[in-house]
Amino acid sequence: MVVPVLEEMRIRSLGVIEDAVVELSPGFTAVTGETGAGKTMVVTSLGLLLGGRADPALVRIGADKAVVEGRISLRPDARAAVRAEEAGAELEDGELLISRTVSAEGRSRAHVGGRSVPVGLLGELADDLVAVHGQTDQQGLLRPARQREALDRYAGDAVAAPLVKYGSAYRRLREVAAELEELTTRARERAQEADLLRFGLEEVSAAQPQPGEDAELAAEAERLGHAEALASAATVGHAALAGNPEDPEGVDAGTLVAAAQRALDAVSAHDPVLASLAARLGEVGILLGDIAGELAGYADNLDADPLRLAAVEERRAVLAHLVRKYGEPGAVGHAEGGGIDAVLAWAETSASRLAELEGDDDRIGELTAERDALRAELSALAQTLSDARAEAADRFGAAVTEELAELAMPHARVTVELRQTEAPDAEHGVDVGGRAVVFGPTGADEVELLLAPHPGAAPRPIAKGASGGELSRVMLAVEVVFAGSDPVPTYLFDEVDAGVGGKAAVEVGRRLARLARTAQVVVVTHLPQVAAFADRQLLVEKRNDGSVTRSGVTVLEGEERVRELSRMLAGLEDSELGRAHAEELLAAAKAAR
């Protein structure tokens, strides 16, 4: 007998369950009860322990919170045990305690081994502990996308490893294709922009402007335009300071200052104040002499050449034209303050932009080469994925067909069809098997499960080729095959036997019991034929006092189990025929195990 992983769960204030302890068998545990009694609360509770979404609607009316606690047996070297200890949890005698609390306001808290942990840790532990298979999973498996995911999971590393590489290459190809699309579709706009920048840079380069040149030329033009007035003013100023040679009788400022200084110097020995003033007059005389000399030189050097003035004005016009086009606000690279400095800033920025635009051709070439290399890599990886899926599909179809033979469908045959869609051209596909086919983020394969329920019947998609009971058995066979490939010790099946009855139900129970030889199996069922094969049967029972509905979970043994199976068979707990049939079921199941 296998050692249980889930030993028990305690449920408080969850849905219709007020307070219940769910003791799980080391092998096969069946959970039964009347419709609406709350059997799904067992599944919901386990889902919460595994990190499922916390819904405040799950809290029992009148309670402030719902609590689910689980006791799990683990080997110290198990991956789940190691991960829990890394999070600070403690194992006691090889057991790990997990709890989940959901408040009526929607807040959720999780504890593992006495330590508060993020809810996400529960999901990580669940990957190594429990696999849940239910009606929702069955319905999902009817979709081709889920069937492809299921086949990939069954194939294991043979698909997982190349799929990781394929996904990385596929994402990079999309990035490269998007950049290529932008570069090629905007090629004309970029060419026009490059032509405009090139023309502007050539115009600026031809003029060869210098920093601050426009301000210097403006000052020179102002001086040349008023040369005569400036020369006359300089001459008059010089004469006032140094005298006019043509007027020997005239009085100038230099002579007057010199006379004042001599007068003070004559008596400066008698008063320090006058001596100081005399010295200052001496400084004034020197300054006046310097200014007079500069005025004389200024007048002599002043150029009144009209040709030079015309040249300056012509140069200013050239620079003004550049400023209007490239240096005013709104131009790319416009510098604060405007003028020729703004033109030079525009030229610097535009030269960088032009280099970028002229490099687009090189970039397009690089991207095109990378795109072709990626497409070749994707073709090889898509072929690898298709080959691995084809090999796994053969094994998977054979395994499911073998399971169906154990489930009273001995002539049924399940196959997995792999197909690809032809691409309209080589540019929109990858090469798989010498053909250009459409590809996506998971490869080029479309996967679909087909069922031939009896010899001579054409294989059809399972959603169309099976009756309700057959579909349940096919899905159960699929789930059992998946269970065999999942490295987890506990499996929970939630009413996967829906639509099955009679002999087929007996075979379903027999198959689940066989699975329980190597794993812990928990089954929520409404079929007595299935429940009879269980090592332990739990009853979820609803009680109503007229105002409040409560459900509890009890372990059925001996006479109580016979009564429950009788109810499930005949609808009457005390029916003699029902009891006889129930006892016969239990005996047959025991003999079959």
PDB file of C-alpha atoms in Angstrom, residues 25-257:
ATOM      1  CA  SER A  25      -6.881   6.914   2.685  1.00  0.00           C
ATOM      2  CA  PRO A  26      -3.323   5.854   1.832  1.00  0.00           C
ATOM      3  CA  GLY A  27      -4.651   4.417  -1.430  1.00  0.00           C
ATOM      4  CA  PHE A  28      -8.081   5.115  -2.921  1.00  0.00           C
ATOM      5  CA  THR A  29     -10.522   7.463  -1.166  1.00  0.00           C
ATOM      6  CA  ALA A  30     -14.017   7.964  -2.580  1.00  0.00           C
ATOM      7  CA  VAL A  31     -16.048  11.040  -1.602  1.00  0.00           C
ATOM      8  CA  THR A  32     -19.802  10.577  -2.018  1.00  0.00           C
ATOM      9  CA  GLY A  33     -23.012  12.266  -0.955  1.00  0.00           C
ATOM     10  CA  GLU A  34     -26.339  13.534  -2.172  1.00  0.00           C
ATOM     11  CA  THR A  35     -26.509  16.159  -4.862  1.00  0.00           C
ATOM     12  CA  GLY A  36     -25.958  19.584  -3.323  1.00  0.00           C
ATOM     13  CA  ALA A  37     -24.466  18.145  -0.146  1.00  0.00           C
ATOM     14  CA  GLY A  38     -21.172  19.907  -0.741  1.00  0.00           C
ATOM     15  CA  LYS A  39     -18.934  17.202  -2.263  1.00  0.00           C
ATOM     16  CA  THR A  40     -17.264  19.865  -4.390  1.00  0.00           C
ATOM     17  CA  MET A  41     -16.272  21.680  -1.190  1.00  0.00           C
ATOM     18  CA  VAL A  42     -13.673  18.939  -0.711  1.00  0.00           C
ATOM     19  CA  VAL A  43     -12.220  19.808  -4.117  1.00  0.00           C
ATOM     20  CA  THR A  44     -12.535  23.534  -3.412  1.00  0.00           C
ATOM     21  CA  SER A  45     -10.744  23.122  -0.089  1.00  0.00           C
ATOM     22  CA  LEU A  46      -7.891  21.291  -1.694  1.00  0.00           C
ATOM     23  CA  GLY A  47      -7.746  23.974  -4.381  1.00  0.00           C
ATOM     24  CA  LEU A  48      -7.292  26.641  -1.691  1.00  0.00           C
ATOM     25  CA  LEU A  49      -4.493  24.620  -0.089  1.00  0.00           C
ATOM     26  CA  LEU A  50      -2.839  24.438  -3.519  1.00  0.00           C
ATOM     27  CA  GLY A  51      -2.841  28.214  -3.941  1.00  0.00           C
ATOM     28  CA  GLY A  52      -6.134  28.631  -5.830  1.00  0.00           C
ATOM     29  CA  ARG A  53      -7.978  31.930  -6.056  1.00  0.00           C
ATOM     30  CA  ALA A  54      -9.596  33.036  -2.796  1.00  0.00           C
ATOM     31  CA  ASP A  55     -13.226  34.009  -3.338  1.00  0.00           C
ATOM     32  CA  PRO A  56     -14.946  35.722  -0.369  1.00  0.00           C
ATOM     33  CA  ALA A  57     -18.217  34.111  -1.553  1.00  0.00           C
ATOM     34  CA  LEU A  58     -16.799  30.814  -0.289  1.00  0.00           C
ATOM     35  CA  VAL A  59     -17.034  32.021   3.319  1.00  0.00           C
ATOM     36  CA  ARG A  60     -20.025  30.520   5.078  1.00  0.00           C
ATOM     37  CA  ILE A  61     -22.875  32.993   5.670  1.00  0.00           C
ATOM     38  CA  GLY A  62     -22.590  34.434   9.167  1.00  0.00           C
ATOM     39  CA  ALA A  63     -18.857  33.593   9.520  1.00  0.00           C
ATOM     40  CA  ASP A  64     -16.066  36.143   9.355  1.00  0.00           C
ATOM     41  CA  LYS A  65     -13.601  33.781   7.701  1.00  0.00           C
ATOM     42  CA  ALA A  66     -13.103  30.326   6.217  1.00  0.00           C
ATOM     43  CA  VAL A  67     -10.120  28.154   7.136  1.00  0.00           C
ATOM     44  CA  VAL A  68      -8.688  25.082   5.420  1.00  0.00           C
ATOM     45  CA  GLU A  69      -5.846  23.153   7.020  1.00  0.00           C
ATOM     46  CA  GLY A  70      -3.997  20.200   5.584  1.00  0.00           C
ATOM     47  CA  ARG A  71      -1.564  17.647   7.021  1.00  0.00           C
ATOM     48  CA  ILE A  72       0.876  16.237   4.472  1.00  0.00           C
ATOM     49  CA  SER A  73       3.421  13.436   4.801  1.00  0.00           C
ATOM     50  CA  LEU A  74       6.701  14.126   3.044  1.00  0.00           C
ATOM     51  CA  ARG A  75      10.129  12.604   2.851  1.00  0.00           C
ATOM     52  CA  PRO A  76      12.789  15.076   4.056  1.00  0.00           C
ATOM     53  CA  ASP A  77      14.480  14.946   0.645  1.00  0.00           C
ATOM     54  CA  ALA A  78      11.272  15.552  -1.353  1.00  0.00           C
ATOM     55  CA  ARG A  79      11.360  18.662  -3.517  1.00  0.00           C
ATOM     56  CA  ALA A  80       8.289  20.100  -1.814  1.00  0.00           C
ATOM     57  CA  ALA A  81       9.892  19.577   1.616  1.00  0.00           C
ATOM     58  CA  VAL A  82      13.120  21.259   0.525  1.00  0.00           C
ATOM     59  CA  ARG A  83      11.236  24.216  -0.976  1.00  0.00           C
ATOM     60  CA  ALA A  84       9.122  24.600   2.177  1.00  0.00           C
ATOM     61  CA  GLU A  85      12.198  24.593   4.402  1.00  0.00           C
ATOM     62  CA  GLU A  86      13.828  27.207   2.168  1.00  0.00           C
ATOM     63  CA  ALA A  87      10.808  29.407   2.926  1.00  0.00           C
ATOM     64  CA  GLY A  88      11.340  28.915   6.665  1.00  0.00           C
ATOM     65  CA  ALA A  89       8.790  26.148   7.256  1.00  0.00           C
ATOM     66  CA  GLU A  90       9.426  23.308   9.678  1.00  0.00           C
ATOM     67  CA  LEU A  91       8.512  19.633   9.251  1.00  0.00           C
ATOM     68  CA  GLU A  92       7.426  17.740  12.351  1.00  0.00           C
ATOM     69  CA  ASP A  93       7.995  13.984  12.240  1.00  0.00           C
ATOM     70  CA  GLY A  94       7.911  14.045   8.443  1.00  0.00           C
ATOM     71  CA  GLU A  95       4.658  16.006   8.317  1.00  0.00           C
ATOM     72  CA  LEU A  96       4.059  19.455   6.865  1.00  0.00           C
ATOM     73  CA  LEU A  97       1.115  21.551   8.029  1.00  0.00           C
ATOM     74  CA  ILE A  98      -0.463  23.928   5.491  1.00  0.00           C
ATOM     75  CA  SER A  99      -3.308  26.357   6.142  1.00  0.00           C
ATOM     76  CA  ARG A 100      -5.216  28.914   4.121  1.00  0.00           C
ATOM     77  CA  THR A 101      -7.533  31.580   5.567  1.00  0.00           C
ATOM     78  CA  VAL A 102     -10.038  33.577   3.513  1.00  0.00           C
ATOM     79  CA  SER A 103     -11.827  36.497   5.166  1.00  0.00           C
ATOM     80  CA  ALA A 104     -15.348  37.623   4.302  1.00  0.00           C
ATOM     81  CA  GLU A 105     -13.757  40.827   2.956  1.00  0.00           C
ATOM     82  CA  GLY A 106     -11.648  38.839   0.495  1.00  0.00           C
ATOM     83  CA  ARG A 107      -8.263  38.937   2.261  1.00  0.00           C
ATOM     84  CA  SER A 108      -6.250  35.735   2.080  1.00  0.00           C
ATOM     85  CA  ARG A 109      -3.400  34.401   4.219  1.00  0.00           C
ATOM     86  CA  ALA A 110      -1.296  31.261   3.921  1.00  0.00           C
ATOM     87  CA  HIS A 111       0.868  29.413   6.444  1.00  0.00           C
ATOM     88  CA  VAL A 112       3.283  26.565   5.782  1.00  0.00           C
ATOM     89  CA  GLY A 113       5.002  24.724   8.611  1.00  0.00           C
ATOM     90  CA  GLY A 114       4.124  27.419  11.131  1.00  0.00           C
ATOM     91  CA  ARG A 115       5.457  30.249   8.955  1.00  0.00           C
ATOM     92  CA  SER A 116       3.404  32.901   7.160  1.00  0.00           C
ATOM     93  CA  VAL A 117       4.200  32.670   3.448  1.00  0.00           C
ATOM     94  CA  PRO A 118       3.024  34.204   0.146  1.00  0.00           C
ATOM     95  CA  VAL A 119       0.120  32.354  -1.452  1.00  0.00           C
ATOM     96  CA  GLY A 120       2.296  31.786  -4.504  1.00  0.00           C
ATOM     97  CA  LEU A 121       4.424  29.359  -2.482  1.00  0.00           C
ATOM     98  CA  LEU A 122       1.403  27.047  -2.149  1.00  0.00           C
ATOM     99  CA  GLY A 123       1.197  26.848  -5.928  1.00  0.00           C
ATOM    100  CA  GLU A 124       4.897  25.968  -6.122  1.00  0.00           C
ATOM    101  CA  LEU A 125       4.454  23.167  -3.595  1.00  0.00           C
ATOM    102  CA  ALA A 126       1.338  21.920  -5.401  1.00  0.00           C
ATOM    103  CA  ASP A 127       3.339  21.279  -8.577  1.00  0.00           C
ATOM    104  CA  ASP A 128       5.199  18.524  -6.725  1.00  0.00           C
ATOM    105  CA  LEU A 129       2.339  17.239  -4.568  1.00  0.00           C
ATOM    106  CA  VAL A 130      -1.059  16.974  -6.233  1.00  0.00           C
ATOM    107  CA  ALA A 131      -2.526  16.779  -9.735  1.00  0.00           C
ATOM    108  CA  VAL A 132      -6.191  17.795  -9.982  1.00  0.00           C
ATOM    109  CA  HIS A 133      -8.279  16.371 -12.834  1.00  0.00           C
ATOM    110  CA  GLY A 134     -11.889  17.430 -13.144  1.00  0.00           C
ATOM    111  CA  GLN A 135     -14.748  18.161 -15.497  1.00  0.00           C
ATOM    112  CA  THR A 136     -13.304  21.595 -16.251  1.00  0.00           C
ATOM    113  CA  ASP A 137     -10.094  19.933 -17.393  1.00  0.00           C
ATOM    114  CA  GLN A 138     -12.133  17.564 -19.568  1.00  0.00           C
ATOM    115  CA  GLN A 139     -13.952  20.395 -21.278  1.00  0.00           C
ATOM    116  CA  GLY A 140     -10.656  22.202 -21.764  1.00  0.00           C
ATOM    117  CA  LEU A 141      -9.167  19.124 -23.427  1.00  0.00           C
ATOM    118  CA  LEU A 142     -11.814  19.359 -26.125  1.00  0.00           C
ATOM    119  CA  ARG A 143     -10.010  22.440 -27.452  1.00  0.00           C
ATOM    120  CA  PRO A 144      -7.151  21.775 -29.902  1.00  0.00           C
ATOM    121  CA  ALA A 145      -4.869  24.280 -28.144  1.00  0.00           C
ATOM    122  CA  ARG A 146      -5.246  22.412 -24.850  1.00  0.00           C
ATOM    123  CA  GLN A 147      -4.701  19.110 -26.633  1.00  0.00           C
ATOM    124  CA  ARG A 148      -1.411  20.425 -28.018  1.00  0.00           C
ATOM    125  CA  GLU A 149      -0.380  21.548 -24.517  1.00  0.00           C
ATOM    126  CA  ALA A 150      -1.347  18.148 -23.136  1.00  0.00           C
ATOM    127  CA  LEU A 151       0.658  16.296 -25.772  1.00  0.00           C
ATOM    128  CA  ASP A 152       3.677  18.512 -25.098  1.00  0.00           C
ATOM    129  CA  ARG A 153       3.401  17.792 -21.382  1.00  0.00           C
ATOM    130  CA  TYR A 154       3.197  14.079 -22.084  1.00  0.00           C
ATOM    131  CA  ALA A 155       6.228  14.237 -24.416  1.00  0.00           C
ATOM    132  CA  GLY A 156       8.367  15.721 -21.635  1.00  0.00           C
ATOM    133  CA  ASP A 157      11.881  17.016 -22.306  1.00  0.00           C
ATOM    134  CA  ALA A 158      11.833  15.825 -25.913  1.00  0.00           C
ATOM    135  CA  VAL A 159       9.466  18.735 -26.637  1.00  0.00           C
ATOM    136  CA  ALA A 160      10.115  21.032 -23.657  1.00  0.00           C
ATOM    137  CA  ALA A 161      13.798  21.674 -24.444  1.00  0.00           C
ATOM    138  CA  PRO A 162      13.454  22.608 -28.146  1.00  0.00           C
ATOM    139  CA  LEU A 163      10.226  24.500 -27.363  1.00  0.00           C
ATOM    140  CA  VAL A 164      12.140  26.879 -25.085  1.00  0.00           C
ATOM    141  CA  LYS A 165      14.679  27.580 -27.832  1.00  0.00           C
ATOM    142  CA  TYR A 166      11.908  27.901 -30.405  1.00  0.00           C
ATOM    143  CA  GLY A 167      10.004  30.404 -28.255  1.00  0.00           C
ATOM    144  CA  SER A 168      13.099  32.560 -27.805  1.00  0.00           C
ATOM    145  CA  ALA A 169      13.881  32.546 -31.534  1.00  0.00           C
ATOM    146  CA  TYR A 170      10.229  33.241 -32.398  1.00  0.00           C
ATOM    147  CA  ARG A 171      10.087  36.309 -30.143  1.00  0.00           C
ATOM    148  CA  ARG A 172      13.339  37.646 -31.596  1.00  0.00           C
ATOM    149  CA  LEU A 173      12.056  37.095 -35.143  1.00  0.00           C
ATOM    150  CA  ARG A 174       8.969  39.174 -34.359  1.00  0.00           C
ATOM    151  CA  GLU A 175      11.149  41.990 -33.021  1.00  0.00           C
ATOM    152  CA  VAL A 176      13.414  41.892 -36.090  1.00  0.00           C
ATOM    153  CA  ALA A 177      10.442  41.745 -38.477  1.00  0.00           C
ATOM    154  CA  ALA A 178       8.814  44.736 -36.763  1.00  0.00           C
ATOM    155  CA  GLU A 179      11.986  46.818 -37.022  1.00  0.00           C
ATOM    156  CA  LEU A 180      12.446  45.822 -40.658  1.00  0.00           C
ATOM    157  CA  GLU A 181       8.848  46.755 -41.382  1.00  0.00           C
ATOM    158  CA  GLU A 182       9.362  50.185 -39.878  1.00  0.00           C
ATOM    159  CA  LEU A 183      12.614  50.795 -41.761  1.00  0.00           C
ATOM    160  CA  THR A 184      11.276  49.660 -45.119  1.00  0.00           C
ATOM    161  CA  THR A 185       7.844  51.291 -44.952  1.00  0.00           C
ATOM    162  CA  ARG A 186       9.381  54.589 -43.878  1.00  0.00           C
ATOM    163  CA  ALA A 187      12.251  54.378 -46.370  1.00  0.00           C
ATOM    164  CA  ARG A 188      10.824  57.196 -48.554  1.00  0.00           C
ATOM    165  CA  GLU A 189      10.240  59.485 -45.594  1.00  0.00           C
ATOM    166  CA  ARG A 190      13.729  58.797 -44.291  1.00  0.00           C
ATOM    167  CA  ALA A 191      15.248  59.440 -47.726  1.00  0.00           C
ATOM    168  CA  GLN A 192      13.451  62.791 -47.960  1.00  0.00           C
ATOM    169  CA  GLU A 193      14.604  63.731 -44.474  1.00  0.00           C
ATOM    170  CA  ALA A 194      18.183  62.763 -45.349  1.00  0.00           C
ATOM    171  CA  ASP A 195      18.085  64.889 -48.553  1.00  0.00           C
ATOM    172  CA  LEU A 196      16.873  67.938 -46.621  1.00  0.00           C
ATOM    173  CA  LEU A 197      19.529  67.522 -43.950  1.00  0.00           C
ATOM    174  CA  ARG A 198      22.239  66.971 -46.528  1.00  0.00           C
ATOM    175  CA  PHE A 199      21.241  70.127 -48.423  1.00  0.00           C
ATOM    176  CA  GLY A 200      21.174  72.189 -45.248  1.00  0.00           C
ATOM    177  CA  LEU A 201      24.539  70.923 -44.068  1.00  0.00           C
ATOM    178  CA  GLU A 202      26.079  71.686 -47.468  1.00  0.00           C
ATOM    179  CA  GLU A 203      24.636  75.208 -47.330  1.00  0.00           C
ATOM    180  CA  VAL A 204      26.058  75.818 -43.858  1.00  0.00           C
ATOM    181  CA  SER A 205      29.390  74.267 -44.793  1.00  0.00           C
ATOM    182  CA  ALA A 206      29.687  76.489 -47.866  1.00  0.00           C
ATOM    183  CA  ALA A 207      29.208  79.602 -45.744  1.00  0.00           C
ATOM    184  CA  GLN A 208      31.675  78.403 -43.075  1.00  0.00           C
ATOM    185  CA  PRO A 209      30.207  80.546 -40.277  1.00  0.00           C
ATOM    186  CA  GLN A 210      32.253  81.102 -37.130  1.00  0.00           C
ATOM    187  CA  PRO A 211      30.921  81.293 -33.567  1.00  0.00           C
ATOM    188  CA  GLY A 212      29.821  84.867 -32.753  1.00  0.00           C
ATOM    189  CA  GLU A 213      30.615  86.058 -36.279  1.00  0.00           C
ATOM    190  CA  ASP A 214      27.225  87.684 -36.815  1.00  0.00           C
ATOM    191  CA  ALA A 215      27.622  89.870 -33.724  1.00  0.00           C
ATOM    192  CA  GLU A 216      31.145  90.938 -34.780  1.00  0.00           C
ATOM    193  CA  LEU A 217      29.993  91.855 -38.287  1.00  0.00           C
ATOM    194  CA  ALA A 218      27.056  93.822 -36.921  1.00  0.00           C
ATOM    195  CA  ALA A 219      29.434  95.936 -34.834  1.00  0.00           C
ATOM    196  CA  GLU A 220      31.780  96.468 -37.804  1.00  0.00           C
ATOM    197  CA  ALA A 221      28.917  97.505 -40.084  1.00  0.00           C
ATOM    198  CA  GLU A 222      27.741 100.021 -37.493  1.00  0.00           C
ATOM    199  CA  ARG A 223      31.239 101.498 -37.300  1.00  0.00           C
ATOM    200  CA  LEU A 224      31.760 101.674 -41.062  1.00  0.00           C
ATOM    201  CA  GLY A 225      28.371 103.251 -41.639  1.00  0.00           C
ATOM    202  CA  HIS A 226      29.213 106.187 -39.346  1.00  0.00           C
ATOM    203  CA  ALA A 227      32.942 106.574 -40.128  1.00  0.00           C
ATOM    204  CA  GLU A 228      32.881 110.313 -40.883  1.00  0.00           C
ATOM    205  CA  ALA A 229      30.969 111.221 -37.734  1.00  0.00           C
ATOM    206  CA  LEU A 230      33.236 109.029 -35.663  1.00  0.00           C
ATOM    207  CA  ALA A 231      36.401 110.584 -37.173  1.00  0.00           C
ATOM    208  CA  SER A 232      35.109 114.124 -36.598  1.00  0.00           C
ATOM    209  CA  ALA A 233      34.212 113.367 -33.000  1.00  0.00           C
ATOM    210  CA  ALA A 234      37.642 111.825 -32.379  1.00  0.00           C
ATOM    211  CA  THR A 235      39.392 114.897 -33.866  1.00  0.00           C
ATOM    212  CA  VAL A 236      37.376 117.359 -31.780  1.00  0.00           C
ATOM    213  CA  GLY A 237      37.973 115.282 -28.663  1.00  0.00           C
ATOM    214  CA  HIS A 238      41.705 115.148 -29.287  1.00  0.00           C
ATOM    215  CA  ALA A 239      41.878 118.906 -29.805  1.00  0.00           C
ATOM    216  CA  ALA A 240      39.962 119.531 -26.574  1.00  0.00           C
ATOM    217  CA  LEU A 241      42.346 117.338 -24.625  1.00  0.00           C
ATOM    218  CA  ALA A 242      45.711 118.041 -26.289  1.00  0.00           C
ATOM    219  CA  GLY A 243      45.165 121.289 -28.207  1.00  0.00           C
ATOM    220  CA  ASN A 244      44.877 122.242 -31.864  1.00  0.00           C
ATOM    221  CA  PRO A 245      48.236 122.941 -33.606  1.00  0.00           C
ATOM    222  CA  GLU A 246      46.507 125.335 -35.951  1.00  0.00           C
ATOM    223  CA  ASP A 247      45.259 127.447 -32.984  1.00  0.00           C
ATOM    224  CA  PRO A 248      48.224 128.221 -30.720  1.00  0.00           C
ATOM    225  CA  GLU A 249      46.118 130.582 -28.633  1.00  0.00           C
ATOM    226  CA  GLY A 250      43.516 127.910 -27.815  1.00  0.00           C
ATOM    227  CA  VAL A 251      43.236 126.433 -24.354  1.00  0.00           C
ATOM    228  CA  ASP A 252      43.110 122.651 -23.938  1.00  0.00           C
ATOM    229  CA  ALA A 253      42.246 120.411 -21.009  1.00  0.00           C
ATOM    230  CA  GLY A 254      45.780 119.015 -20.693  1.00  0.00           C
ATOM    231  CA  THR A 255      47.314 122.501 -20.336  1.00  0.00           C
ATOM    232  CA  LEU A 256      44.731 123.575 -17.750  1.00  0.00           C
ATOM    233  CA  VAL A 257      45.228 120.429 -15.646  1.00  0.00           C
TER     234      VAL A 257
END
